Coordinates of C-alpha atoms in Angstrom, one line a residue:
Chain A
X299 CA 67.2 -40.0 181.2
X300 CA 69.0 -36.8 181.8
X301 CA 67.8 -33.8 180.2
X302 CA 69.2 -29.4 180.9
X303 CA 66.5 -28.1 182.6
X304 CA 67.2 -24.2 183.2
X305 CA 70.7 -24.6 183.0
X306 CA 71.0 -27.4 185.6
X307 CA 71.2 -31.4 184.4
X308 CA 68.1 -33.3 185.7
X309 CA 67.6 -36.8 185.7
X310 CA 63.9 -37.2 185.1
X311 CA 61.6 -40.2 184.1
X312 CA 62.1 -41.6 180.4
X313 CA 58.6 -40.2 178.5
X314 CA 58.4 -37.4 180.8
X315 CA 56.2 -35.0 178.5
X316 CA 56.7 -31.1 178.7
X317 CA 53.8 -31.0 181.1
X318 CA 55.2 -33.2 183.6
X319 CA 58.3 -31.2 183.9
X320 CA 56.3 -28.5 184.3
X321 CA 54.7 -30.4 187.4
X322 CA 58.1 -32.0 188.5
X323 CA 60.1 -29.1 188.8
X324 CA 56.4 -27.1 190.7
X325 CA 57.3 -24.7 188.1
X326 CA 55.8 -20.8 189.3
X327 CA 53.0 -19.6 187.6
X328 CA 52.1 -22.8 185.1
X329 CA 49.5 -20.8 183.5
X330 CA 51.8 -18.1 182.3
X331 CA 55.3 -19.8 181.6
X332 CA 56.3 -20.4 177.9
X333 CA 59.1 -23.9 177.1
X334 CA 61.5 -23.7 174.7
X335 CA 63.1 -27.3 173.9
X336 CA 66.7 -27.2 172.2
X337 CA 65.7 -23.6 171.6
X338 CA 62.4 -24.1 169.6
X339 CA 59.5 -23.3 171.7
X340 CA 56.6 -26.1 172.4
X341 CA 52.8 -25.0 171.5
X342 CA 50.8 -24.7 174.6
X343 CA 48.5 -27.4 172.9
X344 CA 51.5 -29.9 172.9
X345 CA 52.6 -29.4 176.6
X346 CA 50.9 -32.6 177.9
X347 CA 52.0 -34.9 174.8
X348 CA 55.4 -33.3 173.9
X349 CA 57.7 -35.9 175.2
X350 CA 61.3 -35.0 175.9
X351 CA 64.3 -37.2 175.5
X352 CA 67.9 -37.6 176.5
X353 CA 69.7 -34.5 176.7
X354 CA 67.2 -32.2 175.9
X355 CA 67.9 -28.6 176.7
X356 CA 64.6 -26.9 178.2
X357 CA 64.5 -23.4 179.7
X358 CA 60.8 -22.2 181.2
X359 CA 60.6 -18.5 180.1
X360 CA 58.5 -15.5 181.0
X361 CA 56.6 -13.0 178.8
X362 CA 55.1 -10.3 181.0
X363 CA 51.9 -8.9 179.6
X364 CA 48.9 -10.4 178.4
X365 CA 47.6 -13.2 177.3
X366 CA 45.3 -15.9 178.1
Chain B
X93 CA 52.0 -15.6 178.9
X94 CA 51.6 -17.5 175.5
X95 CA 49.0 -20.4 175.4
X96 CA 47.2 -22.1 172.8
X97 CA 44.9 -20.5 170.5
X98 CA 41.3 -22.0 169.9
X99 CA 39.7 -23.3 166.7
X100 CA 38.3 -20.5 164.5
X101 CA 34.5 -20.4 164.9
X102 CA 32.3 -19.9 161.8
X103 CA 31.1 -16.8 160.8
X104 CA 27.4 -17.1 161.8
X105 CA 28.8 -18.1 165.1
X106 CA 31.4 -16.1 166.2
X107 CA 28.9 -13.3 167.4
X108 CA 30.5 -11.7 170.3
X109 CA 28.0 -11.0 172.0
X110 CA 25.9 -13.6 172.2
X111 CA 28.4 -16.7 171.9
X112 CA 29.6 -18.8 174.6
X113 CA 32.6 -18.4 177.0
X114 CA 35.4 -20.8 176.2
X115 CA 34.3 -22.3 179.2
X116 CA 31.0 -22.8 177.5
X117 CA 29.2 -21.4 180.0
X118 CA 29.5 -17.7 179.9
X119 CA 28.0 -15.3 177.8
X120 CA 29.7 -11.9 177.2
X121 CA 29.1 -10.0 180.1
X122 CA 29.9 -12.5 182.5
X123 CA 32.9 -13.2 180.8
X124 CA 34.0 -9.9 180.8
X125 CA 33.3 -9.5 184.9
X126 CA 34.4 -13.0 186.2
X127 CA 36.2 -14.6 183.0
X128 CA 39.4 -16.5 183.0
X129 CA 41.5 -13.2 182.8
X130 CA 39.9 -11.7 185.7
X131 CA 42.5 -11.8 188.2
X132 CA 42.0 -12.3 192.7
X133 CA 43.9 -8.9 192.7
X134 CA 45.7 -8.3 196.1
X135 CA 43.9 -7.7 199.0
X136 CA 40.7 -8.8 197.5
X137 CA 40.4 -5.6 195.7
X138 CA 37.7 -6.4 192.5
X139 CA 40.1 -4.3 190.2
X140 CA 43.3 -4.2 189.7
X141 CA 45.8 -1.9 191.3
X142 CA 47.1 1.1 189.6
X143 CA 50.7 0.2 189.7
X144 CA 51.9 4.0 188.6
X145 CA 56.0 3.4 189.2
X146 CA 58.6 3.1 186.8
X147 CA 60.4 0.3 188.0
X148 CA 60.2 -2.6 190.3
X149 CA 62.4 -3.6 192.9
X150 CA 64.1 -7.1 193.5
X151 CA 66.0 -8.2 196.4
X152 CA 69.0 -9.6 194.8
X153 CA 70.5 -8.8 191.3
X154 CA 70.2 -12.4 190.2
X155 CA 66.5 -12.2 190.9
X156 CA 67.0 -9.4 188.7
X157 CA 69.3 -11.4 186.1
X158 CA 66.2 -13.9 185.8
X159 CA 63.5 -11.4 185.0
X160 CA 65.8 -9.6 182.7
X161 CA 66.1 -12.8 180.7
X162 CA 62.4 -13.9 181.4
X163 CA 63.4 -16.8 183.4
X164 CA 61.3 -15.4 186.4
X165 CA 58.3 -14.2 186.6
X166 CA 57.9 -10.1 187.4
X167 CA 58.2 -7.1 186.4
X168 CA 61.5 -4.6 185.5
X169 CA 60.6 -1.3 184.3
X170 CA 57.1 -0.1 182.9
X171 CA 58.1 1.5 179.3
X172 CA 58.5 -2.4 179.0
X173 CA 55.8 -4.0 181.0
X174 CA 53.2 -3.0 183.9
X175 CA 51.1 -5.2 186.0
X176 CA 48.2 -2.7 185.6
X177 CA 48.8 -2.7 181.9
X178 CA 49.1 -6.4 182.1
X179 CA 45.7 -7.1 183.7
X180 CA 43.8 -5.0 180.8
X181 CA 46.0 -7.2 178.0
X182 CA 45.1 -10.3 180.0
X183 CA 41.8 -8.8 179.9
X184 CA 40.7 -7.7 176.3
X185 CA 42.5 -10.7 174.6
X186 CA 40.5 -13.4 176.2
X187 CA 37.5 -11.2 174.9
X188 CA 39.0 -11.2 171.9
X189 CA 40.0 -15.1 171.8
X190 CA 43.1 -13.6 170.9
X191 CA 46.9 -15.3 172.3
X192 CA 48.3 -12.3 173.7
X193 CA 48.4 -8.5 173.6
X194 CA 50.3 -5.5 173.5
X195 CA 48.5 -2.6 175.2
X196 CA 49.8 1.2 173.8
X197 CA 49.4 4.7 174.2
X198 CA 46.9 5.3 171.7
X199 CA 45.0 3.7 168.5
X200 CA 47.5 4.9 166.2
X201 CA 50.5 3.6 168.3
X202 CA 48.7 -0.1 168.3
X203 CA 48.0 0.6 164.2
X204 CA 51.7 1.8 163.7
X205 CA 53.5 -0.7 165.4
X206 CA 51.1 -4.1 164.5
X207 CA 52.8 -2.9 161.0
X208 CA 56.3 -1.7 162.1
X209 CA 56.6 -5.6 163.9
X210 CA 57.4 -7.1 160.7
X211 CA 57.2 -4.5 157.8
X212 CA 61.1 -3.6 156.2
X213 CA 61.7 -0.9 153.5
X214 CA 60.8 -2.5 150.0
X215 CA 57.1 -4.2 152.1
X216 CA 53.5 -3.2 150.5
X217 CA 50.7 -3.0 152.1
X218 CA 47.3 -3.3 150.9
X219 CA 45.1 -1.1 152.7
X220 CA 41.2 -0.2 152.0
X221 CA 41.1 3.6 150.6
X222 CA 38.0 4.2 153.0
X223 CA 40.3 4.2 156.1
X224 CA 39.8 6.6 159.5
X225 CA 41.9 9.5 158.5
X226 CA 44.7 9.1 160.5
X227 CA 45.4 6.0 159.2
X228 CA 45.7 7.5 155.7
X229 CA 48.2 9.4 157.0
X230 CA 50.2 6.8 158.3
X231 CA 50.5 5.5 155.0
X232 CA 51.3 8.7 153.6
X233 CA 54.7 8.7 156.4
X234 CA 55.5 4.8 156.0
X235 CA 56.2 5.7 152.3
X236 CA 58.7 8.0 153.4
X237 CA 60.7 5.0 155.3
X238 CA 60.2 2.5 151.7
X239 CA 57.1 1.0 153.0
X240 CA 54.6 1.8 150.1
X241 CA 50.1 1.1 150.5
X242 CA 48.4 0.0 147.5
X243 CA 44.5 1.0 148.2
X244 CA 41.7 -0.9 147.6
X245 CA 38.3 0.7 146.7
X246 CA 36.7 -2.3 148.7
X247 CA 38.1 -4.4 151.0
X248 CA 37.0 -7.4 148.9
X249 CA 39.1 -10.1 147.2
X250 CA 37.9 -9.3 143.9
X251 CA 39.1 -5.1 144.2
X252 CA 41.9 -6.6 146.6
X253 CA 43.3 -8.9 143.9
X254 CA 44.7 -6.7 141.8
X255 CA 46.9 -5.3 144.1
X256 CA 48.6 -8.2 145.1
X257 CA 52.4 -8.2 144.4
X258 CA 55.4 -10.6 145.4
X259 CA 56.4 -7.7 148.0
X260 CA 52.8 -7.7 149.6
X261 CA 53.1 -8.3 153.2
X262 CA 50.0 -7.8 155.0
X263 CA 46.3 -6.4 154.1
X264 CA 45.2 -4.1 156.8
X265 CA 41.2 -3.4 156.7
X266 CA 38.6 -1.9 159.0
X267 CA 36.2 -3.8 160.3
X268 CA 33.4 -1.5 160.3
X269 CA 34.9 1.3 158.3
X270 CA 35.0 4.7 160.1
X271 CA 33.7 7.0 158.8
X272 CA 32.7 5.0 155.3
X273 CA 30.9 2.6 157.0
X274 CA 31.7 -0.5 154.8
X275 CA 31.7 -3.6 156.8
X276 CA 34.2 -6.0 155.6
X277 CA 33.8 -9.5 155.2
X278 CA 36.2 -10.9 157.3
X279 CA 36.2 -14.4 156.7
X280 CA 36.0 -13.8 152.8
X281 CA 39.4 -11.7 153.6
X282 CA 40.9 -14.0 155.7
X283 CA 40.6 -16.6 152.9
X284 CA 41.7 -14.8 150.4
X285 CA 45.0 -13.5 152.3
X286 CA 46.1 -16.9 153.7
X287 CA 45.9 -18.7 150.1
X288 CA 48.6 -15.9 149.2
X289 CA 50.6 -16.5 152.1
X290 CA 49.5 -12.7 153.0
X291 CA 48.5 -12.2 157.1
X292 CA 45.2 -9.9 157.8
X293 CA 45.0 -7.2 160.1
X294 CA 42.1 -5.4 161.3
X295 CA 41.1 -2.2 162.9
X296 CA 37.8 -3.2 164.9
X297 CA 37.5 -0.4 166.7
X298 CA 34.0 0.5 166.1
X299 CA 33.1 -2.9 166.3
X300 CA 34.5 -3.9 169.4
X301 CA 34.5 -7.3 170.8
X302 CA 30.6 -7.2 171.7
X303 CA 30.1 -7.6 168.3
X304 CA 32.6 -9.6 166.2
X305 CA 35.7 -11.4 167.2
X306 CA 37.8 -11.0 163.8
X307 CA 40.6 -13.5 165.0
X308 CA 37.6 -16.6 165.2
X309 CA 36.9 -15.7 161.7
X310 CA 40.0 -15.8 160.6
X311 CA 42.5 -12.4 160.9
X312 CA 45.9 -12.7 162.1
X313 CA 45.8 -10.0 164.7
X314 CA 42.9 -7.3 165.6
X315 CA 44.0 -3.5 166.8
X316 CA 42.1 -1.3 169.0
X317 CA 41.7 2.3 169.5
X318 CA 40.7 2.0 173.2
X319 CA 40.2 5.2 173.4
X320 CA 36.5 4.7 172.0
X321 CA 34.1 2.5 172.8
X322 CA 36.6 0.2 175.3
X323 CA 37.3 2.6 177.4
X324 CA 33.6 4.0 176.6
X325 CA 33.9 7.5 178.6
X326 CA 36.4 9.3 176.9
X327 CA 38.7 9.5 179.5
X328 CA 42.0 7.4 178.4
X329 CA 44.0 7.3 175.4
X330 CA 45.2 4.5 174.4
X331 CA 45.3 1.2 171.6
X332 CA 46.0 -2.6 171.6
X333 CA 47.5 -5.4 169.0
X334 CA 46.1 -8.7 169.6
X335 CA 47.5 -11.7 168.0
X336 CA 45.8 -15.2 167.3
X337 CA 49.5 -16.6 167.7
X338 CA 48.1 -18.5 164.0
X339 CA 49.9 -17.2 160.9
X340 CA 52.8 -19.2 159.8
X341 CA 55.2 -16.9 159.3
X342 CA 57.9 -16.6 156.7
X343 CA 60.8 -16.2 158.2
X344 CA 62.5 -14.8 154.3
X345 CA 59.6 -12.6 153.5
X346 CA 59.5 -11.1 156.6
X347 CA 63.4 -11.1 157.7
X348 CA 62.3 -9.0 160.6
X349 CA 60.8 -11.9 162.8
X350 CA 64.2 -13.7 161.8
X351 CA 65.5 -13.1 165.3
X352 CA 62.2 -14.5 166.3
X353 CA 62.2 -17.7 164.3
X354 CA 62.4 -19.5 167.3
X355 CA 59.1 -18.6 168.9
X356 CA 57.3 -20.2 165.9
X357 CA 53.7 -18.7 165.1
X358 CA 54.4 -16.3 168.0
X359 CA 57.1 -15.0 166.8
X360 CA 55.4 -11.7 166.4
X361 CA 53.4 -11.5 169.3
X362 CA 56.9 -12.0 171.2
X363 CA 58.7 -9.5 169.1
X364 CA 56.1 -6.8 169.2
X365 CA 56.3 -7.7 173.1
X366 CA 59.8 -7.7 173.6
X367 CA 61.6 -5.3 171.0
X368 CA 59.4 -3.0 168.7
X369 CA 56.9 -2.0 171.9
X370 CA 60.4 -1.8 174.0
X371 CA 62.7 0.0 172.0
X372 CA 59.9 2.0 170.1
X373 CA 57.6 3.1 173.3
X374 CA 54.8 3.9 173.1
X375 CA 53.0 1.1 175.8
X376 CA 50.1 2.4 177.6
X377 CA 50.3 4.4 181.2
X378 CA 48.9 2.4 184.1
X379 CA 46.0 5.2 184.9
X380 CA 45.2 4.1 181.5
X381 CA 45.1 0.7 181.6
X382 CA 43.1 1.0 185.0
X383 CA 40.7 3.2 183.5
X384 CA 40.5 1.1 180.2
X385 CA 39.4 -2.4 182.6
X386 CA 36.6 -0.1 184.6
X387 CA 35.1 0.8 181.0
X388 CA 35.8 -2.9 179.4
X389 CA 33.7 -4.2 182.4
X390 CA 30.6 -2.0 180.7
X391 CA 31.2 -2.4 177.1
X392 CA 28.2 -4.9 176.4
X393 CA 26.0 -3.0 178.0
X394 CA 27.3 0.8 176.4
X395 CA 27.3 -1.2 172.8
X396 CA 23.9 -3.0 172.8
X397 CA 22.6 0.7 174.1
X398 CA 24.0 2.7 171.3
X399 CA 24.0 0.1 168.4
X400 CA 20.1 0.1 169.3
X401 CA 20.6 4.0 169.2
X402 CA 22.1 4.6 166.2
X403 CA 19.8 2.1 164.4
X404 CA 16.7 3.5 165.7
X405 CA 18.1 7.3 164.6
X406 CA 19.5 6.3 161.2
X407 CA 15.8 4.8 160.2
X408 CA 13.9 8.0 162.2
X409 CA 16.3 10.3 160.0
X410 CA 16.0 8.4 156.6
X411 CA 12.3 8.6 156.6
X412 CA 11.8 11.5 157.8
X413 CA 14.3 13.2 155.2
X414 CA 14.6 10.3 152.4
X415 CA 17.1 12.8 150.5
X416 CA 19.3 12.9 153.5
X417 CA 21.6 10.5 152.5
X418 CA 22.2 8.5 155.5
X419 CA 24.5 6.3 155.8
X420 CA 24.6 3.1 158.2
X421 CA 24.8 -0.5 157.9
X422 CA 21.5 -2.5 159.1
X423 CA 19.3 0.2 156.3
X424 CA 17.7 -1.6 153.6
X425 CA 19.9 0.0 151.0
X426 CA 23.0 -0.3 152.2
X427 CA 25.5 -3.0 150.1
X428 CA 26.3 -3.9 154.2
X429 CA 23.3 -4.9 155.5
X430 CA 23.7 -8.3 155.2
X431 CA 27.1 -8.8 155.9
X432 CA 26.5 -6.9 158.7
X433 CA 23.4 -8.8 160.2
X434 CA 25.4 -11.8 159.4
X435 CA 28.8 -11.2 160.7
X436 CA 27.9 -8.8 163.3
X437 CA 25.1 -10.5 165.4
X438 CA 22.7 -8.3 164.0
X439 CA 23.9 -4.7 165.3
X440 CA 25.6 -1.9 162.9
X441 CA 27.3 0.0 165.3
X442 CA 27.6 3.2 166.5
X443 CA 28.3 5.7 163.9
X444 CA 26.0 6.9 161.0
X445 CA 26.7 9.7 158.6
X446 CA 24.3 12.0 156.4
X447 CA 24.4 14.7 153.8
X448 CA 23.2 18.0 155.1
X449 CA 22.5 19.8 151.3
X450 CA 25.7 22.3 151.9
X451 CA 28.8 22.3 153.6
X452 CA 26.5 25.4 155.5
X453 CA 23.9 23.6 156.4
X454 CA 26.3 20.6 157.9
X455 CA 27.5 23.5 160.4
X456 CA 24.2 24.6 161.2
X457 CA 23.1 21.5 162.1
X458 CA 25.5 20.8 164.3
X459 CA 25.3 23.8 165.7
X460 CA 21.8 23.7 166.4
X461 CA 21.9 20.3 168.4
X462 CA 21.1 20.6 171.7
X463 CA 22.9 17.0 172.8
X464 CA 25.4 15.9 170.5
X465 CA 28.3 17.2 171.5
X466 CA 30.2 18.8 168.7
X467 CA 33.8 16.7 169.8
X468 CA 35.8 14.7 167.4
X469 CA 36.3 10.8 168.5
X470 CA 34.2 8.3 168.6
X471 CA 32.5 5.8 171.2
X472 CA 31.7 8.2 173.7
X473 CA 28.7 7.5 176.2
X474 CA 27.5 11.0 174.9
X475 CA 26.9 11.6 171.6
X476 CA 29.5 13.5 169.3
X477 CA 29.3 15.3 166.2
X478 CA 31.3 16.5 163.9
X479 CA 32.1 17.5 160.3
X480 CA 34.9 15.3 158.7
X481 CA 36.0 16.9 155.8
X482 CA 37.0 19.9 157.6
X483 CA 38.4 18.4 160.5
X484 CA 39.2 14.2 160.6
X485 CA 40.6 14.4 157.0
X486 CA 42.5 17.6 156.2
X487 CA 45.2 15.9 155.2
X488 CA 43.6 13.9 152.6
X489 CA 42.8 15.0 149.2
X490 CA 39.7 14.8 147.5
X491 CA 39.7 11.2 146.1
X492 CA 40.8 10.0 149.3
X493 CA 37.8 11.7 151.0
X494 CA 35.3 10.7 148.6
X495 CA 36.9 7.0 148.6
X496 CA 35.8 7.5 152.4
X497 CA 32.4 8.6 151.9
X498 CA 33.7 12.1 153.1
X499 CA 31.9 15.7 151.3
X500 CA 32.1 18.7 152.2
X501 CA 28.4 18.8 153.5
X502 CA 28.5 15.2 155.3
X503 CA 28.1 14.8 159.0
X504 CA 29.3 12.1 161.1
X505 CA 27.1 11.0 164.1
X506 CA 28.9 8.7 167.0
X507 CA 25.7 8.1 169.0
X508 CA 25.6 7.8 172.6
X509 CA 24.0 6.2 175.1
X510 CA 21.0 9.1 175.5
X511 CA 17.5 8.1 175.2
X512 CA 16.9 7.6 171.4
X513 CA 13.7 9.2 171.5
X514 CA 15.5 12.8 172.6
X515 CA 18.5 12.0 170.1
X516 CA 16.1 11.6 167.1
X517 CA 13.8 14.9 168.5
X518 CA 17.0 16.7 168.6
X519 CA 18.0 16.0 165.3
X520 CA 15.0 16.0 163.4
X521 CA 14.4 19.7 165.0
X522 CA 17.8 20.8 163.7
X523 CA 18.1 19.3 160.5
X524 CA 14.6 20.5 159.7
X525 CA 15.2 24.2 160.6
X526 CA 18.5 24.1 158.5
X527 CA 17.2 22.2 155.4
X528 CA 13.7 23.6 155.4

């Protein structure tokens, strides 16, 4: 399926979750990045069940300061 | 920098000083010295670098494009983020279990903007009447922008309940009030405020982490003044707004957040984060943040030392002058002490408060002690003294000083981390010479 990953159209496995984008794309510093899907962001929690589908729009964002 | 929030713990266990690590290993001073937000900082160093620059440099400006819209990781400019300030956020949110935190310039920055997040002219608050002093007064000026506080004589759902209107937005509550000394019951709060649809924020300031984590039982976000007992040696200013990342936010009560919707339940971690603290100010320096992880590293150890302190002088001076009046959580008599064994892990504190007779004899007290050092603040590793009425609360008048336990002849102790045996020979000399 394709899916907007950042700007840029991917083709990436159909049931790819949110947390094996994160791994396909070696995304920088997992541990800190936030994913908004079609604008609404994904709950840490749901990263590794969150599936995407066709023509999803994700963007991996950055919040500098703290947090676990 | 947002990740998932953990199950609220129950009240009997969310003792912070004694419960596990989220790795379920690690008790609380090992957390705070090799936890998950304890960073390899670069070149090995065990602390974190004090990054003391304005802004950061990037090698292209789409480098700098991404970072501006938080598509890259780094840093721009420090009135908006700091990678010293980071590593104490990182730091004192996981030891509060919290989702993320805003680090500031002071306690009453953390308190003023927690509330300016997501309050709009029209809002109420419910607040506890026996708040620190300078919070009354930041009441006193949010009613000047339309932002009105409805005081509760407790901080209890049955004095609370009265107060609640259709434009209530938050209840804001001490933890272990300062100087009153009533310990709120958190989860009973928490309860209470959620079945309205109403978040809770707490000052735990003078409970610290070591001895309750208020987000595990149930509050929305915790603020610090880390200028007490975090930083411990009365060397940084300086506050922080955790947030549990929990509340279910409405988006039409709180129009605000709007902007924000997007973000979900961390819609007001992410705004406090990326407007209010931003276009506000008001974030803590880097010196401070460095200065606030070296004291954070010690906090178990300072607390355990002066809540044993101030327990050990509160029951010396109540016996030894039963018509003293003193005032602290874990005595018998206290309407506290069991809330306070319960939700606290056993420990009271720090601070304890008696009656001297005479607004006289308060000053000759304090000026007769030969360790206390007659300071304001609180959460020193030396003992402080001082006389509220006359100085913490001059701008309150006289209900709201007796609805925080303040006369004109009380004294308020924040006990150190002496030797209780010369803190209770110092003042049992004094208070006997000046009360007969």
């Amino acid at each position: 399926m394709v899916i907007t990953v950042a700007g840029e159209q991917k083709e990436v496995p159909e049931g790819t979750t949110v947390a094996g984008l994160i791994a396909l794309e070696k995304v920088d510093n997992p541990e800190y990045v936030s994913v908004s899907v079609n604008e609404d962001f994904v709950d840490r929690e749901d990263f590794e069940t969150r599936a995407l589908a066709e023509k999803d729009v994700v963007e991996f964002l950055y919040f500098m300061g703290g947090g676990r | 920098m947002l990740s998932r929030d953990e199950p609220r713990g129950t009240r009997g266990k969310n003792r912070g000083a004694d419960r596990l690590g989220s790795e379920g290993r690690m008790h609380f001073n090992t957390r705070l010295l090799h936890g998950k937000a304890v960073k390899k900082y670069g070149d090995g160093a065990t602390l974190p670098a004090v990054a003391q620059v304005n802004a950061f440099a990037y090698d292209s400006a789409e480098e700098l494009d991404r970072v501006f819209h938080h598509r890259a990781m780094g840093f721009a400019y420090s009135r908006v983020a700091n990678p010293t300030v980071a590593a104490f956020e990182q730091r004192i949110s996981e030891m509060e279990r919290g989702n993320g935190a805003v680090a500031l310039n002071s306690g009453m920055t953390a308190i003023s903007l927690s509330l300016l997040n997501f309050l709009c002219a029209g809002d109420e608050v419910i607040a506890s009447c026996g708040l620190y002093g300078g919070s009354l007064d930041l009441f006193d000026d949010l009613a000047k922008f339309g932002i009105t506080t409805r005081f509760a004589r407790e901080m209890t759902p049955e004095a609370v309940e009265p107060l609640v209107t259709e434009r209530t937005r938050v209840i804001f509550g001490e933890v272990i009030g300062n100087p009153s000394l009533r310990v709120m019951d958190i989860s009973a709060m928490a309860a209470f405020a959620h079945e309205r649809g109403i978040p809770l924020i707490v000052d735990s300031t003078t409970a610290t982490p070591f001895l309750v984590n208020p987000l595990e039982l149930g509050a929305d976000v915790v603020v610090h003044s880390t200028t007490k007992y975090i930083n411990g040696s009365g060397n940084a200013m300086g506050g922080v707004v955790i947030d549990a990342s929990r509340f279910p936010w409405d988006f039409q009560k709180t129009p605000a957040l709007e902007k924000f919707r997007a973000y979900g339940k961390a819609a007001y971690l992410i705004r406090l984060r990326t407007d209010v603290s931003e276009n506000m100010g008001g974030i803590m320096s880097p010196v401070s943040a460095f200065l606030n992880v070296v004291g954070l590293e010690t906090l178990g150890l300072r607390m355990r030392e002066i809540c044993q302190n101030a327990e050990k002088l509160s029951k010396a001076l109540d016996e030894a002058f039963p018509d003293l009046d003193v005032n602290y959580p874990l005595l018998g008599r206290s309407p506290y002490a069991g809330i306070a064994r319960e939700q606290l892990g056993g420990m009271g504190g720090g601070i304890l408060t008696f009656r001297a007779g005479s607004r006289e004899k308060a000053f000759a007290i304090i000026n007769d002690l030969r360790y206390a050092v007659r300071a304001t603040s609180i959460g020193d590793t030396r003992t402080l003294v001082i006389h509220p009425e006359s100085t913490l609360y001059i701008h309150s008048d006289a209900g709201e000083k007796e609805a925080a336990g303040v006369y004109e002849d009380t004294v308020r102790v924040s006990v150190g981390i002496e030797d209780a045996d010369d803190l209770i020979e110092d003042f049992t000399e004094a208070i006997r010479k000046n009360r007969g």
